[in-house]
Amino acid sequence: MATGKCVNIGKPCSKALKRYVIEADKTNFVCPECGGKLVPCDGPVTDPDSLKKEGTGIPSKTTTPPPSKKLIFIIGGIVALAAIGGGTAYYLSSSEERPIPTKLEIVDYDPALWVGTTDTLTVKSTPADAKATYIWSSSNESVATVMDGIVRVVGEGETTITVKVEGNEEISASAKFFAENYEETPVDEPKGKGQETQKPVSTPASDKLDLGFATYQGDIKNGKPEGNGTMTFKNRHIIPGSKGDVVAEPGEYVVGTWRNGEVNLVTLHQKNGNKPIITHK
């Protein structure tokens, strides 16, 4: 058994307001009234419920430590317990430890989006166990809207999605997105009886191509990339059809949409971690 005080004055908890010294099991060291964590302390037990459990009605005999060893400060519902002798300090909220984010980053996203689709964004915070309420916004809601990290693409164009920490909006992260309508290749219908029948144009099929300088995995039509796919480069080479003749290095890859063997709208995943958007000439 151990003794401690409840500091959960935000609820409020009557035991915290009356500053009772509570006796509780070390393995479940919480306030019996509100369930909040107890701050360890020495001293005679003053909590009536603890005294009833003892069945004596007489406070336990414990030794009070020198008053200069520990200081407890209550600031805005947050308790800071500083151990003066050891030179260390830690902070407890009224119910649990809640580190504050110092940095945000939107990770693992594809900046190329299709109109009519949705995507869920992932936020990486520093420190990793930080907890916060996020505020999301889109710079161009005619292109995409966002709520709770879920992006809904409503039109073509560009937009920037931003996430901020509620109460400290200086801590934020942004990501730029490009949206486009997906155009499916039409299929020619056979002509009526007595007319020349034209073979339908095949729709894209998922397959793999070895282009020599790169390998391609995705939709293919007439032996060329057509539709959605990924091209991984084996040699240093210009990305086919790229505006400005963008060069990819060995091991880098582009993901996105293709038309007649050339890029339409893709993302280049570079070895340095950058992900520039590449468009057609």
Short mmCIF file of C-alpha atoms in Angstrom, two decimals:
data_model
loop_
_atom_site.label_atom_id
_atom_site.label_comp_id
_atom_site.label_asym_id
_atom_site.label_seq_id
_atom_site.Cartn_x
_atom_site.Cartn_y
_atom_site.Cartn_z
CA MET A 1 0.00 0.00 0.00
CA ALA A 2 1.06 3.63 -0.54
CA THR A 3 -0.31 7.08 0.20
CA GLY A 4 -0.95 9.94 -2.15
CA LYS A 5 -3.14 12.93 -2.95
CA CYS A 6 -5.64 13.39 -5.77
CA VAL A 7 -5.00 16.54 -7.81
CA ASN A 8 -7.96 16.21 -10.17
CA ILE A 9 -9.51 19.56 -9.20
CA GLY A 10 -10.77 20.13 -12.73
CA LYS A 11 -13.60 17.57 -12.48
CA PRO A 12 -13.86 18.54 -9.61
CA CYS A 13 -13.07 15.70 -7.21
CA SER A 14 -14.08 16.23 -3.58
CA LYS A 15 -11.04 14.33 -2.35
CA ALA A 16 -8.78 16.64 -4.36
CA LEU A 17 -10.55 19.79 -3.14
CA LYS A 18 -10.27 18.65 0.51
CA ARG A 19 -6.63 17.58 -0.01
CA TYR A 20 -7.20 14.18 1.56
CA VAL A 21 -4.23 11.85 1.95
CA ILE A 22 -5.48 8.61 0.39
CA GLU A 23 -4.20 5.10 0.94
CA ALA A 24 -4.32 2.94 -2.22
CA ASP A 25 -2.76 -0.17 -3.71
CA LYS A 26 0.57 0.52 -5.46
CA THR A 27 -0.53 -1.46 -8.53
CA ASN A 28 -3.74 0.59 -8.86
CA PHE A 29 -2.59 3.93 -7.51
CA VAL A 30 -5.64 6.02 -8.41
CA CYS A 31 -8.26 8.07 -6.62
CA PRO A 32 -11.22 5.86 -5.58
CA GLU A 33 -13.66 8.71 -6.37
CA CYS A 34 -12.60 10.06 -9.78
CA GLY A 35 -10.10 7.45 -11.00
CA GLY A 36 -7.35 10.06 -11.55
CA LYS A 37 -3.72 9.27 -10.82
CA LEU A 38 -2.53 10.00 -7.30
CA VAL A 39 0.56 12.08 -6.60
CA PRO A 40 2.71 10.18 -4.09
CA CYS A 41 3.13 11.81 -0.68
CA ASP A 42 3.93 10.86 2.88
CA GLY A 43 1.81 11.74 5.84
CA PRO A 44 -1.05 10.48 7.98
CA VAL A 45 -4.07 9.15 6.08
CA THR A 46 -6.94 11.67 6.23
CA ASP A 47 -9.31 10.16 3.64
CA PRO A 48 -12.39 8.86 5.51
CA ASP A 49 -12.90 6.00 3.03
CA SER A 50 -9.32 4.81 3.50
CA LEU A 51 -9.72 4.91 7.30
CA LYS A 52 -12.92 2.87 7.05
CA LYS A 53 -11.10 0.19 5.08
CA GLU A 54 -8.45 0.03 7.81
CA GLY A 55 -11.26 -0.45 10.34
CA THR A 56 -9.48 1.48 13.06
CA GLY A 57 -10.58 5.05 12.56
CA ILE A 58 -7.07 6.04 13.61
CA PRO A 59 -4.73 7.69 11.09
CA SER A 60 -1.80 5.57 9.96
CA LYS A 61 1.54 6.40 11.45
CA THR A 62 3.84 7.61 8.69
CA THR A 63 6.76 9.91 8.63
CA THR A 64 6.44 13.33 7.02
CA PRO A 65 9.46 14.15 4.82
CA PRO A 66 11.35 17.41 5.10
CA PRO A 67 9.14 20.10 3.46
CA SER A 68 11.97 21.30 1.19
CA LYS A 69 12.30 18.02 -0.75
CA LYS A 70 9.23 18.26 -2.98
CA LEU A 71 7.19 21.17 -4.28
CA ILE A 72 3.78 20.83 -5.94
CA PHE A 73 2.47 23.65 -8.15
CA ILE A 74 -1.07 23.75 -9.56
CA ILE A 75 -1.27 25.88 -12.72
CA GLY A 76 -4.45 25.99 -14.81
CA GLY A 77 -5.53 22.50 -13.81
CA ILE A 78 -2.05 21.03 -14.56
CA VAL A 79 0.08 19.75 -11.74
CA ALA A 80 3.86 20.08 -11.89
CA LEU A 81 5.74 17.94 -9.39
CA ALA A 82 9.37 19.02 -9.07
CA ALA A 83 11.85 16.87 -7.14
CA ILE A 84 14.22 19.57 -5.93
CA GLY A 85 16.92 17.20 -4.71
CA GLY A 86 17.24 15.27 -7.98
CA GLY A 87 16.93 18.29 -10.24
CA THR A 88 14.18 16.67 -12.33
CA ALA A 89 10.62 17.69 -13.15
CA TYR A 90 7.64 16.17 -14.88
CA TYR A 91 4.08 17.24 -15.61
CA LEU A 92 0.75 15.51 -15.05
CA SER A 93 -2.57 16.62 -16.42
CA SER A 94 -5.67 16.20 -14.32
CA SER A 95 -6.14 12.67 -15.74
CA GLU A 96 -3.13 11.57 -17.83
CA GLU A 97 0.18 12.66 -19.28
CA ARG A 98 -0.36 14.61 -22.54
CA PRO A 99 2.84 15.76 -24.31
CA ILE A 100 2.34 18.80 -26.52
CA PRO A 101 3.31 18.49 -30.24
CA THR A 102 6.27 20.61 -31.26
CA LYS A 103 6.19 19.67 -34.95
CA LEU A 104 3.69 18.25 -37.48
CA GLU A 105 4.21 16.55 -40.85
CA ILE A 106 1.76 15.11 -43.40
CA VAL A 107 3.29 11.81 -44.52
CA ASP A 108 2.78 8.98 -47.03
CA TYR A 109 0.47 10.79 -49.43
CA ASP A 110 0.19 10.95 -53.23
CA PRO A 111 -0.19 14.56 -54.44
CA ALA A 112 -1.91 13.42 -57.67
CA LEU A 113 -5.65 12.87 -57.09
CA TRP A 114 -8.69 11.95 -59.20
CA VAL A 115 -11.87 14.01 -59.12
CA GLY A 116 -14.64 12.13 -57.29
CA THR A 117 -12.31 10.21 -54.98
CA THR A 118 -11.43 10.51 -51.29
CA ASP A 119 -8.13 10.12 -49.47
CA THR A 120 -7.26 9.96 -45.77
CA LEU A 121 -4.16 11.88 -44.70
CA THR A 122 -1.78 10.78 -41.96
CA VAL A 123 -0.18 13.26 -39.55
CA LYS A 124 3.17 12.53 -37.90
CA SER A 125 3.79 14.52 -34.71
CA THR A 126 6.92 15.21 -32.72
CA PRO A 127 7.19 13.78 -30.11
CA ALA A 128 5.57 10.61 -31.44
CA ASP A 129 3.28 10.17 -28.39
CA ALA A 130 2.00 13.76 -28.48
CA LYS A 131 -1.76 14.26 -28.40
CA ALA A 132 -3.66 17.23 -29.77
CA THR A 133 -6.83 18.31 -31.56
CA TYR A 134 -6.13 19.12 -35.21
CA ILE A 135 -7.72 21.84 -37.36
CA TRP A 136 -7.85 21.06 -41.10
CA SER A 137 -8.33 23.45 -44.02
CA SER A 138 -8.15 23.54 -47.83
CA SER A 139 -6.87 26.58 -49.73
CA ASN A 140 -9.22 25.84 -52.65
CA GLU A 141 -12.46 24.10 -51.69
CA SER A 142 -13.61 24.08 -55.32
CA VAL A 143 -10.88 21.45 -55.82
CA ALA A 144 -10.99 19.56 -52.51
CA THR A 145 -12.53 19.79 -49.06
CA VAL A 146 -11.09 18.26 -45.90
CA MET A 147 -12.55 17.20 -42.55
CA ASP A 148 -10.73 15.22 -39.85
CA GLY A 149 -7.99 14.43 -42.38
CA ILE A 150 -10.37 13.00 -45.00
CA VAL A 151 -9.91 14.77 -48.36
CA ARG A 152 -12.81 14.78 -50.84
CA VAL A 153 -11.82 15.76 -54.39
CA VAL A 154 -14.63 17.75 -56.06
CA GLY A 155 -12.97 19.45 -59.03
CA GLU A 156 -9.86 19.85 -61.16
CA GLY A 157 -7.02 22.15 -60.13
CA GLU A 158 -4.57 22.68 -57.30
CA THR A 159 -5.08 23.07 -53.56
CA THR A 160 -3.02 23.06 -50.39
CA ILE A 161 -4.24 21.07 -47.38
CA THR A 162 -3.10 22.43 -44.01
CA VAL A 163 -3.31 20.94 -40.52
CA LYS A 164 -2.77 22.97 -37.33
CA VAL A 165 -2.75 22.27 -33.60
CA GLU A 166 -5.82 23.70 -31.92
CA GLY A 167 -4.76 26.30 -29.38
CA ASN A 168 -1.29 26.65 -30.88
CA GLU A 169 -1.84 27.23 -34.61
CA GLU A 170 1.80 28.18 -35.19
CA ILE A 171 2.49 24.43 -35.16
CA SER A 172 1.27 23.28 -38.60
CA ALA A 173 2.04 21.28 -41.74
CA SER A 174 0.90 21.59 -45.37
CA ALA A 175 0.76 19.44 -48.51
CA LYS A 176 0.03 20.48 -52.09
CA PHE A 177 -2.33 18.41 -54.26
CA PHE A 178 -3.18 18.28 -57.96
CA ALA A 179 -6.61 16.99 -59.05
CA GLU A 180 -7.68 15.88 -62.51
CA ASN A 181 -10.62 14.13 -64.14
CA TYR A 182 -9.87 10.59 -65.22
CA GLU A 183 -10.69 10.04 -68.90
CA GLU A 184 -11.43 6.47 -69.86
CA THR A 185 -10.60 5.31 -73.38
CA PRO A 186 -13.88 4.81 -75.32
CA VAL A 187 -14.63 1.42 -76.89
CA ASP A 188 -15.90 1.38 -80.50
CA GLU A 189 -19.21 -0.50 -80.82
CA PRO A 190 -19.64 -3.06 -83.64
CA LYS A 191 -21.71 -1.71 -86.57
CA GLY A 192 -25.14 -3.06 -87.48
CA LYS A 193 -25.96 -5.96 -89.81
CA GLY A 194 -24.73 -5.46 -93.36
CA GLN A 195 -22.15 -2.91 -92.30
CA GLU A 196 -18.48 -3.40 -91.79
CA THR A 197 -17.74 -4.54 -88.27
CA GLN A 198 -14.87 -2.74 -86.54
CA LYS A 199 -12.96 -4.52 -83.81
CA PRO A 200 -13.47 -2.80 -80.45
CA VAL A 201 -10.48 -0.96 -79.04
CA SER A 202 -9.15 -2.88 -76.07
CA THR A 203 -9.39 -1.30 -72.65
CA PRO A 204 -6.24 -0.99 -70.53
CA ALA A 205 -5.09 -4.22 -68.91
CA SER A 206 -2.80 -4.51 -65.91
CA ASP A 207 0.57 -6.04 -66.82
CA LYS A 208 4.31 -5.54 -66.64
CA LEU A 209 6.64 -4.13 -69.31
CA ASP A 210 10.43 -4.15 -69.54
CA LEU A 211 11.36 -0.94 -71.37
CA GLY A 212 15.10 -1.47 -71.12
CA PHE A 213 15.82 1.72 -69.21
CA ALA A 214 12.95 1.00 -66.78
CA THR A 215 10.25 -1.48 -65.83
CA TYR A 216 6.57 -0.54 -65.86
CA GLN A 217 3.79 -2.13 -63.80
CA GLY A 218 0.19 -1.08 -64.39
CA ASP A 219 -2.41 -0.48 -67.10
CA ILE A 220 -1.23 -1.19 -70.66
CA LYS A 221 -2.73 -0.56 -74.08
CA ASN A 222 -1.16 -1.48 -77.42
CA GLY A 223 2.04 -2.44 -75.62
CA LYS A 224 2.45 0.97 -73.96
CA PRO A 225 1.68 2.44 -70.51
CA GLU A 226 -1.93 3.67 -70.56
CA GLY A 227 -3.85 4.48 -67.38
CA ASN A 228 -2.57 4.03 -63.83
CA GLY A 229 0.89 2.61 -63.24
CA THR A 230 4.39 2.77 -61.79
CA MET A 231 7.63 3.09 -63.76
CA THR A 232 10.87 2.16 -61.95
CA PHE A 233 14.13 3.27 -63.59
CA LYS A 234 17.09 0.92 -64.06
CA ASN A 235 19.29 3.56 -65.70
CA ARG A 236 19.53 7.35 -65.65
CA HIS A 237 16.89 8.38 -68.17
CA ILE A 238 14.45 11.12 -69.15
CA ILE A 239 10.92 10.41 -67.96
CA PRO A 240 8.98 9.76 -71.19
CA GLY A 241 6.88 12.77 -72.20
CA SER A 242 7.81 14.83 -69.13
CA LYS A 243 7.60 18.60 -69.32
CA GLY A 244 11.15 19.95 -69.28
CA ASP A 245 12.61 16.49 -69.93
CA VAL A 246 12.91 15.59 -66.26
CA VAL A 247 15.63 13.01 -65.57
CA ALA A 248 15.14 10.09 -63.16
CA GLU A 249 18.08 8.36 -61.50
CA PRO A 250 18.49 4.56 -61.16
CA GLY A 251 16.20 3.20 -58.45
CA GLU A 252 13.83 6.16 -58.56
CA TYR A 253 10.24 5.64 -59.68
CA VAL A 254 7.21 7.59 -60.89
CA VAL A 255 3.60 6.82 -59.94
CA GLY A 256 0.51 8.22 -61.62
CA THR A 257 -1.32 8.22 -64.94
CA TRP A 258 0.01 7.55 -68.44
CA ARG A 259 -1.22 8.15 -71.98
CA ASN A 260 0.21 6.45 -75.06
CA GLY A 261 3.44 5.54 -73.25
CA GLU A 262 4.11 9.03 -71.86
CA VAL A 263 3.37 10.69 -68.55
CA ASN A 264 0.08 12.44 -67.99
CA LEU A 265 0.28 13.36 -64.29
CA VAL A 266 2.75 11.50 -62.07
CA THR A 267 4.79 11.85 -58.88
CA LEU A 268 8.56 11.27 -59.03
CA HIS A 269 9.81 9.52 -55.88
CA GLN A 270 13.44 10.61 -55.60
CA LYS A 271 16.18 9.06 -53.48
CA ASN A 272 16.54 12.28 -51.46
CA GLY A 273 12.92 11.99 -50.31
CA ASN A 274 11.50 14.71 -52.58
CA LYS A 275 8.29 14.01 -54.50
CA PRO A 276 7.94 16.55 -57.35
CA ILE A 277 4.88 16.47 -59.62
CA ILE A 278 5.66 15.74 -63.28
CA THR A 279 3.25 16.69 -66.07
CA HIS A 280 3.15 16.14 -69.83
CA LYS A 281 4.89 18.48 -72.28
#
